[in-house]
Amino acid sequence: MLKSSPAARRLLAGIVSSRRIGSPFSLLQLSTAAFDPASNPSTHQDQPPALPTPETSRSRENDGEAHRRSTGKREGVSYQEEQARVLRAALSHVPRLGWSETAMILGAKDAGISPSIVGSFPRKEAALVEFFMDDCLQKLIDRIDSDMELDKLILSDRLSKLTRTRLEMQAPYISKWPQALSIQAQPANLPTSFKQRAVMIDEIWHAARDQGSDVDWYVKRTVLGGIYSTSEVYMLTDHSPGFRDTWNFLEHRIKDAFDLQKTIQEATYLAEAVGAGLGNSMQGFMKRMFQK
Amino acid sequence: MMMMMMALLRSGSSKILPRYQPSILPRFLHSHATSFGFKQDEKSKLVVNVFSTVASTYDLMNDLISTSLHRLWKDRLVSLLHPFAGMKHLDVAGGKGDVAFRVLERMNSVSNKALQERLADTEEVTKIFVCDINPNMLNVGKKRAIERVFSGFGEDRSLHWVEGDAEALSFADGSMDGYTIAFRIRNVTHIEKALSEAYRVLKRGGRFLCLELSHVELPVFKQIYDYYSFSIIPAMGELVAGDRASYQYLVESIRRFPNQETFARMIFDAGFQKVEYDNLVGGVVAIHSGLKL
């Protein structure tokens, strides 16, 4: 995979997150259809670019002229932004109330919006968890871009540091993280959470700038995904100060896996060699057999 | 069932009146406007007079025609609304209180009670406003609320019965968290006005939900539904309510109402964002929703 620019990675993360929060293309229920003005031939524009406009109340004109204008823009903030604001405000209530609708309702109140907006999230609590995951991914990317010391470390240390950085973001919510995990594991939410994790692991591998082409792309990500998940679960019951035990655990697992990769590679070569040798001797044997 | 009644009377059709003024009947049957030249006060008088006599029959007709599905549809409307404690909700043209009672029940349910305790510090009072143009219907609703005393509705100070017109609501700007209208927007004279009024009274973040009979496009099901609509429903109307013409008109008015996409466009034009619709029973009924920001 080519080394992608930070902008491209952000775009990827953005695409992943935009599918989460109230996208008009949500495919949650087969019978639900979202009205997409952009697809209409008269080209009304639905989603303006993200503008940091102040939330002044605007009175909407509802006269016939709106129809005649072929490029009627929607002024003000888009609903995705407002939803994101509500979710961000809700995060501050999570340690107390868990990943629940109550937290989202209080978040809406903090954001100065009617809590009815919580009804517009397709999978309520999952929306909150997914927002958090996307947010952490974004923070991770920012941290990667700003970190100059990564290059000085060896591969396993780089992986270890990045995974640790990401896991530390969950530390404030660790008391309620089991609930988040169970929400992510629900069948309706599983595809999204899987995709988010896959993107995150990919990011970490990218940042680790692994130049070796020894093992398969998928194996690398699967292995690191497994290590990440086990460390995450380990962290749930870790009471050591500053999660010291978790970081130890993480480092050891990565070192093992890292070395193990080499071992797997060596084992593969050995198997090939043995197979070749065996094959040769088999061929020789068969020839001699039939020559007689 | 009042929904059929309101359908006819709001549109000014005189399907109930044939006994008194048969000459007017053919003209109104074929007109396409939703206001047939009745003055507003005449229309209101007609509505009031006829209500008490035919109310129960039409209740039964509602159940028969939709095979009681209308109850599930209203349940679904309320679950999409997702009411919360301390909410200010407006149900328009729902005089008998079907939707309002469901919202209240959901708020008083056990799980929500737990929620309420946690939100107790906010001290917001739940208020559910039921607005209807016909005071008789509101009275029926009030009686029903008292009858449901076991749920505490009678003494519940959350329900407020208000007389008013969907096109000219008497509520302040930005005062409602939620707005619902079930099976009535079809009968409003100027739908755009009702939508813009809905937009006006909603707070930022408030949601608009509309449950309405809509268009079916699925190939085989459409034929079945058309046959059912044009042959069976008027016949049932004749048998049970003694009024074939009203139900014929009802079915025709459903076909004349804009389809899902067009109505969604109208909601969008009123200023709502995140306009979506949910087709139930293949499109027989659609729940449109919009978010005000």
XYZ file of C-alpha atoms in Angstrom:
585
model
C 0.000 0.000 0.000
C 1.389 3.357 -0.937
C 2.295 5.857 1.681
C -0.763 8.047 1.786
C -0.681 11.710 2.613
C -2.229 12.955 5.826
C -4.924 14.621 3.762
C -5.862 11.341 2.134
C -5.981 9.590 5.468
C -8.172 12.309 6.903
C -10.472 11.953 3.932
C -10.725 8.244 4.597
C -11.466 8.824 8.241
C -13.965 11.473 7.242
C -15.763 9.131 4.894
C -15.922 6.499 7.589
C -17.351 8.959 10.087
C -19.800 10.642 7.728
C -21.466 7.310 7.132
C -22.151 7.162 10.812
C -23.868 10.324 11.769
C -27.185 10.699 10.107
C -26.020 10.243 6.581
C -28.824 10.555 4.058
C -27.675 7.284 2.627
C -28.314 5.268 5.754
C -29.393 1.780 4.853
C -30.605 0.738 8.249
C -34.102 -0.305 7.309
C -34.914 -1.548 3.877
C -38.092 0.452 3.820
C -36.578 3.710 4.978
C -35.691 6.086 2.269
C -34.028 9.401 2.820
C -35.052 12.281 0.710
C -31.952 13.481 -1.032
C -32.521 16.845 -2.643
C -29.189 16.604 -4.414
C -30.503 13.821 -6.568
C -33.399 15.883 -7.759
C -33.050 17.272 -11.260
C -33.837 20.748 -10.075
C -30.563 20.583 -8.098
C -31.337 21.845 -4.663
C -28.197 21.655 -2.614
C -28.522 19.811 0.631
C -25.237 19.769 2.440
C -23.230 22.941 2.429
C -19.560 22.708 3.335
C -18.949 22.692 7.043
C -19.308 26.306 8.076
C -18.574 27.483 11.562
C -21.550 29.815 11.441
C -22.957 31.159 14.672
C -26.234 29.582 15.624
C -28.475 32.527 15.086
C -32.101 31.709 14.621
C -33.102 32.230 11.081
C -36.590 32.608 9.791
C -37.120 30.585 6.747
C -38.973 32.155 3.859
C -41.493 29.844 2.462
C -42.549 31.494 -0.720
C -42.744 30.181 -4.236
C -39.453 31.791 -5.141
C -37.604 29.011 -3.387
C -38.803 26.641 -6.063
C -37.810 28.823 -8.954
C -34.260 29.187 -7.777
C -32.437 26.222 -9.204
C -29.530 26.287 -6.806
C -31.278 26.983 -3.520
C -28.680 26.641 -0.792
C -29.473 25.657 2.739
C -28.008 28.366 4.911
C -26.766 27.892 8.383
C -25.447 24.746 9.942
C -26.062 21.304 8.566
C -27.677 18.677 10.716
C -24.574 16.526 10.735
C -22.676 19.290 12.464
C -25.377 19.796 15.019
C -25.539 16.090 15.678
C -21.782 16.009 16.115
C -22.013 18.879 18.589
C -24.651 17.101 20.576
C -22.612 13.904 20.674
C -19.501 15.724 21.732
C -21.376 17.399 24.564
C -22.854 14.027 25.499
C -19.384 12.516 25.906
C -18.810 14.578 29.009
C -21.771 12.850 30.660
C -20.703 9.353 29.717
C -18.464 8.578 32.700
C -21.427 9.245 34.952
C -24.333 7.920 32.913
C -22.782 5.446 30.542
C -23.269 5.279 26.788
C -26.970 5.876 27.054
C -29.723 8.057 25.739
C -29.762 9.959 29.010
C -26.233 11.113 28.306
C -27.295 12.132 24.813
C -30.310 14.021 26.090
C -28.154 15.909 28.560
C -25.654 16.512 25.802
C -28.381 18.045 23.652
C -29.393 20.289 26.506
C -25.796 21.369 26.984
C -25.526 22.141 23.297
C -28.634 24.283 23.510
C -30.713 22.115 21.225
C -33.981 20.359 21.899
C -33.376 16.749 23.030
C -35.762 15.674 20.279
C -32.694 15.484 18.104
C -31.779 12.280 19.918
C -34.739 10.684 18.184
C -33.165 11.425 14.832
C -30.119 9.221 15.471
C -30.776 5.865 13.848
C -29.120 3.678 16.452
C -29.019 5.946 19.418
C -26.313 4.733 21.755
C -24.329 3.223 18.950
C -24.161 6.664 17.351
C -22.474 7.970 20.490
C -19.953 5.156 20.646
C -19.161 5.418 16.963
C -18.701 9.145 17.240
C -16.218 8.557 20.040
C -14.320 6.004 17.990
C -14.090 8.366 15.043
C -13.032 11.178 17.300
C -10.246 9.052 18.783
C -9.105 8.091 15.335
C -8.883 11.728 14.361
C -6.927 12.532 17.495
C -4.620 9.627 16.764
C -3.943 10.892 13.272
C -3.206 14.338 14.644
C -0.857 12.857 17.213
C 0.920 10.840 14.556
C 1.422 13.897 12.393
C 2.821 15.908 15.235
C 5.063 13.238 16.687
C 8.626 13.572 15.461
C 10.170 10.819 17.548
C 8.484 7.902 15.893
C 11.243 7.434 13.350
C 13.845 6.879 16.019
C 12.178 3.784 17.378
C 12.295 0.273 16.020
C 9.181 -1.183 14.478
C 7.817 -3.014 17.476
C 8.340 0.036 19.687
C 6.573 2.243 17.174
C 3.593 -0.076 17.096
C 3.612 -0.286 20.829
C 3.675 3.475 21.298
C 0.903 4.124 18.795
C -1.368 1.457 20.208
C -0.735 2.748 23.673
C -1.575 6.312 22.574
C -4.854 5.124 21.165
C -5.768 3.048 24.193
C -4.976 5.898 26.536
C -7.750 7.918 24.919
C -10.198 5.442 26.341
C -8.858 5.807 29.850
C -11.354 8.468 31.039
C -14.242 6.234 29.977
C -12.800 2.972 31.171
C -15.460 2.433 33.802
C -18.136 2.437 31.113
C -16.080 0.892 28.344
C -17.494 -2.635 28.772
C -20.870 -1.155 27.909
C -19.399 0.433 24.806
C -17.909 -2.894 23.783
C -21.224 -4.644 24.205
C -22.956 -1.964 22.142
C -20.366 -2.406 19.404
C -20.873 -6.153 19.464
C -24.589 -5.965 18.776
C -25.449 -7.386 15.350
C -26.840 -4.109 14.054
C -23.691 -2.246 15.021
C -21.112 -4.871 14.248
C -20.365 -3.902 10.623
C -19.692 -0.308 11.550
C -17.557 -1.058 14.563
C -15.569 -3.594 12.591
C -14.925 -1.061 9.854
C -13.858 1.577 12.350
C -11.408 -0.769 13.983
C -10.044 -1.878 10.642
C -9.408 1.724 9.614
C -7.719 2.444 12.916
C -5.390 -0.554 12.714
C -4.544 0.408 9.176
C -3.656 3.893 10.366
C -1.354 2.540 13.024
C 0.455 0.313 10.565
C 0.819 3.207 8.210
C 2.259 5.406 10.850
C 4.649 2.654 11.848
C 6.058 2.985 8.338
C 6.861 -0.644 8.010
C 9.009 -1.047 4.940
C 9.386 -4.768 5.140
C 7.465 -6.925 2.742
C 7.923 -10.138 4.604
C 4.435 -11.042 5.707
C 1.062 -10.524 4.142
C -0.759 -7.182 4.480
C -3.800 -8.891 5.948
C -1.810 -10.940 8.429
C -0.161 -7.805 9.797
C -3.446 -6.085 10.354
C -5.164 -9.127 11.759
C -2.352 -9.720 14.209
C -2.280 -6.128 15.382
C -6.079 -6.089 15.566
C -5.955 -9.099 17.817
C -3.308 -7.531 20.024
C -5.301 -4.307 20.231
C -8.477 -6.094 21.268
C -6.792 -8.219 23.892
C -5.031 -5.199 25.350
C -8.320 -3.313 25.367
C -9.976 -6.082 27.323
C -6.974 -6.380 29.613
C -7.259 -2.682 30.355
C -10.803 -3.147 31.619
C -9.630 -4.974 34.720
C -6.303 -3.270 35.123
C -6.057 -1.322 38.353
C -2.383 -0.568 38.296
C -1.430 3.104 38.381
C -1.483 4.633 34.937
C -2.417 1.286 33.428
C 1.200 0.189 33.704
C 0.358 -3.473 33.505
C -1.585 -2.990 30.311
C 1.355 -1.304 28.613
C 3.645 -4.120 29.721
C 1.214 -6.641 28.383
C 0.978 -4.750 25.125
C 4.714 -4.512 24.633
C 5.234 -8.171 25.269
C 2.477 -9.176 22.897
C 3.851 -7.008 20.147
C 7.357 -8.287 20.615
C 6.132 -11.844 20.552
C 4.074 -11.263 17.475
C 6.833 -9.366 15.793
C 9.317 -12.116 16.343
C 6.719 -14.676 15.622
C 6.228 -13.212 12.217
C 9.831 -13.929 11.449
C 9.387 -17.374 12.821
C 6.331 -17.918 10.675
C 8.288 -16.773 7.658
C 11.149 -19.062 8.481
C 8.782 -21.908 9.098
C 7.213 -21.310 5.701
C 10.581 -21.379 3.955
C 11.485 -24.538 5.800
C 8.258 -26.176 4.788
C 8.824 -25.175 1.174
C 12.350 -26.506 1.230
C 11.317 -29.726 2.815
C 8.481 -30.040 0.378
C 10.774 -29.416 -2.537
C 13.245 -31.901 -1.218
C 10.607 -34.451 -0.611
C 9.155 -33.823 -3.988
C 12.508 -34.364 -5.617
C 13.116 -37.562 -3.819
C 9.600 -38.707 -4.612
C 10.124 -37.949 -8.286
C 13.454 -39.762 -8.284
C 11.885 -42.721 -6.577
C 8.976 -42.882 -9.007
C 11.313 -42.636 -12.001
C 13.407 -45.482 -10.761
C 10.311 -47.470 -10.078
C 8.954 -47.112 -13.571
C 12.251 -47.441 -15.323
C 12.556 -50.945 -14.137
C -63.202 6.778 13.848
C -62.921 10.373 13.070
C -60.242 10.218 10.475
C -62.633 9.384 7.702
C -65.126 11.940 8.943
C -62.582 14.672 9.115
C -61.385 13.672 5.707
C -64.715 14.362 4.201
C -65.713 17.386 6.150
C -62.442 19.182 6.013
C -62.483 18.857 2.286
C -65.918 20.288 2.313
C -67.445 17.346 0.620
C -71.002 16.785 1.554
C -71.034 13.040 1.617
C -72.834 13.135 4.931
C -75.253 15.758 3.748
C -76.785 13.938 0.744
C -79.813 13.312 2.825
C -80.402 17.043 3.048
C -78.925 18.504 -0.102
C -78.647 15.866 -2.790
C -78.133 18.398 -5.544
C -74.772 19.470 -4.213
C -73.420 15.967 -4.074
C -72.305 15.313 -7.671
C -70.396 18.577 -7.894
C -68.412 17.886 -4.786
C -67.703 14.317 -5.736
C -65.658 15.293 -8.731
C -64.037 18.510 -7.675
C -60.322 18.415 -7.094
C -59.906 21.346 -4.777
C -59.711 20.671 -1.096
C -61.946 23.579 -0.279
C -65.266 23.369 -1.994
C -66.621 26.818 -1.465
C -67.865 26.206 2.043
C -67.146 29.155 4.229
C -65.003 28.290 7.176
C -67.724 28.763 9.795
C -70.261 26.728 7.825
C -67.775 23.949 7.515
C -67.155 24.038 11.246
C -70.855 23.863 12.023
C -71.281 20.858 9.806
C -68.381 19.175 11.471
C -69.740 19.779 14.928
C -73.220 18.585 14.110
C -72.336 15.360 12.528
C -69.699 14.237 14.921
C -71.474 12.865 17.867
C -73.848 10.770 15.803
C -71.429 8.958 13.635
C -68.315 8.851 15.799
C -68.529 5.283 16.986
C -69.373 3.879 13.582
C -66.359 5.468 12.071
C -64.178 4.178 14.859
C -65.263 0.721 13.876
C -64.704 1.453 10.197
C -61.153 2.511 10.922
C -60.431 -0.794 12.537
C -62.134 -2.750 9.779
C -60.470 -1.043 6.866
C -56.968 -1.190 8.235
C -57.554 -4.538 9.983
C -56.536 -2.769 13.158
C -53.144 -1.983 11.686
C -53.715 1.696 12.308
C -52.953 1.060 15.965
C -49.564 -0.382 15.085
C -48.875 2.459 12.715
C -49.508 4.980 15.451
C -47.310 2.960 17.798
C -44.551 3.131 15.246
C -45.022 6.865 14.824
C -44.568 7.389 18.536
C -41.566 5.097 18.749
C -39.894 7.054 15.936
C -40.675 10.233 17.819
C -38.774 8.892 20.822
C -40.413 11.003 23.519
C -38.423 12.031 26.551
C -39.371 13.395 29.949
C -39.883 17.109 30.036
C -40.867 17.216 26.387
C -43.269 19.734 24.916
C -45.134 17.912 22.223
C -47.849 19.020 19.841
C -50.197 16.599 18.159
C -52.174 18.349 15.475
C -55.643 17.261 14.399
C -55.496 14.340 16.777
C -58.534 15.343 18.751
C -59.459 11.919 20.006
C -56.050 11.641 21.519
C -54.735 8.457 19.921
C -51.205 9.702 19.414
C -51.162 11.870 22.536
C -52.078 8.930 24.767
C -49.367 6.819 23.240
C -46.781 9.534 23.830
C -47.882 9.834 27.431
C -47.835 6.083 27.949
C -44.332 5.898 26.634
C -43.187 8.641 28.900
C -44.744 7.016 31.907
C -43.342 3.598 31.120
C -41.000 1.985 33.584
C -37.803 2.497 31.672
C -38.552 6.140 31.183
C -39.272 6.558 34.852
C -35.696 5.542 35.533
C -34.608 8.104 32.992
C -36.718 10.726 34.661
C -34.993 10.229 37.979
C -31.694 10.925 36.394
C -32.954 13.996 34.647
C -34.773 15.167 37.750
C -32.384 18.028 38.282
C -33.661 19.725 35.155
C -37.251 20.042 36.410
C -38.815 20.374 32.987
C -42.491 19.652 32.903
C -43.882 17.408 30.226
C -46.636 19.021 28.227
C -48.558 17.368 25.461
C -50.807 19.645 23.455
C -53.583 18.201 21.398
C -54.789 20.672 18.817
C -57.890 20.138 16.748
C -60.211 22.309 14.709
C -63.230 20.514 16.072
C -64.088 21.042 19.728
C -66.300 17.954 19.715
C -63.385 15.766 18.932
C -61.423 17.377 21.724
C -64.297 16.593 24.065
C -64.241 12.972 23.014
C -60.551 12.954 23.749
C -60.999 14.548 27.160
C -63.612 11.956 28.073
C -61.301 9.194 26.990
C -58.529 10.612 29.094
C -60.733 10.541 32.146
C -61.788 7.003 31.365
C -58.188 5.971 31.431
C -57.897 6.971 35.023
C -56.022 3.800 35.838
C -53.081 5.213 33.927
C -53.560 8.476 35.653
C -54.437 10.294 32.477
C -57.520 11.918 33.890
C -55.649 13.693 36.590
C -52.591 14.034 34.463
C -51.838 17.642 33.986
C -49.596 16.891 31.036
C -52.400 16.839 28.486
C -53.644 20.134 27.150
C -56.562 20.251 24.744
C -56.437 23.249 22.443
C -58.794 24.241 19.690
C -57.016 25.473 16.627
C -56.282 25.207 12.936
C -53.227 23.436 11.569
C -52.630 26.328 9.196
C -52.662 28.960 11.936
C -51.401 27.566 15.194
C -51.752 29.606 18.324
C -48.441 28.500 19.808
C -45.345 30.628 20.158
C -42.343 30.287 17.845
C -39.883 27.638 18.880
C -41.946 26.276 21.720
C -42.332 22.614 20.797
C -39.883 19.730 20.882
C -42.021 17.516 18.714
C -44.856 17.822 16.229
C -46.955 14.970 14.953
C -49.875 14.797 12.591
C -51.506 11.460 11.908
C -53.730 10.864 8.887
C -54.790 14.502 8.738
C -52.355 16.395 6.591
C -54.132 15.044 3.565
C -57.198 17.006 4.559
C -55.514 20.311 5.235
C -56.445 22.920 2.680
C -52.984 24.366 2.237
C -50.414 21.768 3.117
C -47.491 24.152 2.725
C -49.004 26.452 5.316
C -49.368 23.617 7.771
C -45.753 22.620 7.164
C -44.462 26.120 7.651
C -46.511 26.466 10.826
C -44.973 23.235 12.023
C -41.545 24.654 11.274
C -42.387 27.825 13.138
C -43.503 26.267 16.387
C -40.679 23.749 16.634
C -37.564 24.468 18.643
C -34.096 23.988 17.223
C -33.536 20.278 17.186
C -37.258 19.632 17.142
C -38.703 16.938 14.952
C -41.667 16.889 12.638
C -43.369 13.550 12.062
C -46.243 12.875 9.737
C -48.122 9.613 9.404
C -50.205 9.457 6.263
C -51.694 7.107 3.734
C -49.434 7.135 0.757
C -48.622 5.520 -2.562
C -47.816 1.911 -3.263
C -45.447 1.144 -6.105
C -44.671 -2.541 -5.645
C -45.910 -4.328 -8.780
C -48.273 -7.077 -7.642
C -49.149 -5.562 -4.312
C -50.255 -2.370 -6.044
C -52.944 -4.244 -7.950
C -54.167 -5.950 -4.821
C -54.196 -2.676 -2.926
C -56.051 -0.869 -5.721
C -58.664 -3.594 -5.868
C -59.039 -3.489 -2.123
C -59.314 0.297 -2.120
C -61.782 0.749 -4.914
C -63.945 -2.312 -4.537
C -63.857 -3.504 -0.983
C -63.552 -0.359 1.082
C -66.571 1.457 -0.367
C -68.603 -1.750 -0.030
C -67.613 -2.026 3.616
C -68.515 1.612 4.035
C -71.946 0.919 2.689
C -72.509 -2.153 4.821
C -71.252 -0.870 8.118
C -71.689 2.885 7.990
C -74.327 3.143 5.309
C -72.146 5.559 3.397
C -70.501 4.318 0.261
C -69.741 7.719 -1.225
C -67.595 8.926 1.676
C -65.300 5.998 1.417
C -65.121 6.253 -2.308
C -64.047 9.812 -1.856
C -61.569 8.824 0.825
C -59.842 6.358 -1.446
C -59.684 8.885 -4.253
C -58.239 11.542 -1.978
C -55.470 9.166 -0.952
C -54.512 8.795 -4.606
C -54.543 12.548 -5.073
C -52.204 13.261 -2.173
C -48.588 13.743 -3.312
C -46.396 10.658 -3.306
C -43.636 10.023 -0.816
C -40.886 11.829 -2.697
C -43.002 14.849 -3.553
C -44.218 15.222 -0.020
C -40.653 14.881 1.234
C -39.721 17.705 -1.130
C -42.495 19.819 0.350
C -41.221 19.168 3.849
C -37.714 20.073 2.762
C -38.956 23.268 1.194
C -40.594 24.240 4.455
C -37.115 24.379 5.939
C -36.626 20.983 7.506
C -33.406 19.032 7.236
C -32.743 15.304 7.302
C -36.062 14.607 5.625
C -36.707 10.894 5.537
C -39.657 8.631 5.056
C -40.456 5.174 6.267
C -42.781 3.037 4.158
C -45.031 0.743 6.105
C -46.913 -2.126 4.463
C -45.148 -1.507 1.202
C -46.192 2.133 0.967
C -49.800 1.969 2.075
C -48.707 4.213 4.919
C -45.639 6.400 5.112
C -44.089 8.190 8.068
C -42.213 11.302 6.988
C -39.832 12.941 9.401
C -37.859 16.154 9.374
C -35.498 17.935 11.703
C -35.524 21.648 12.369
C -32.175 23.299 12.905
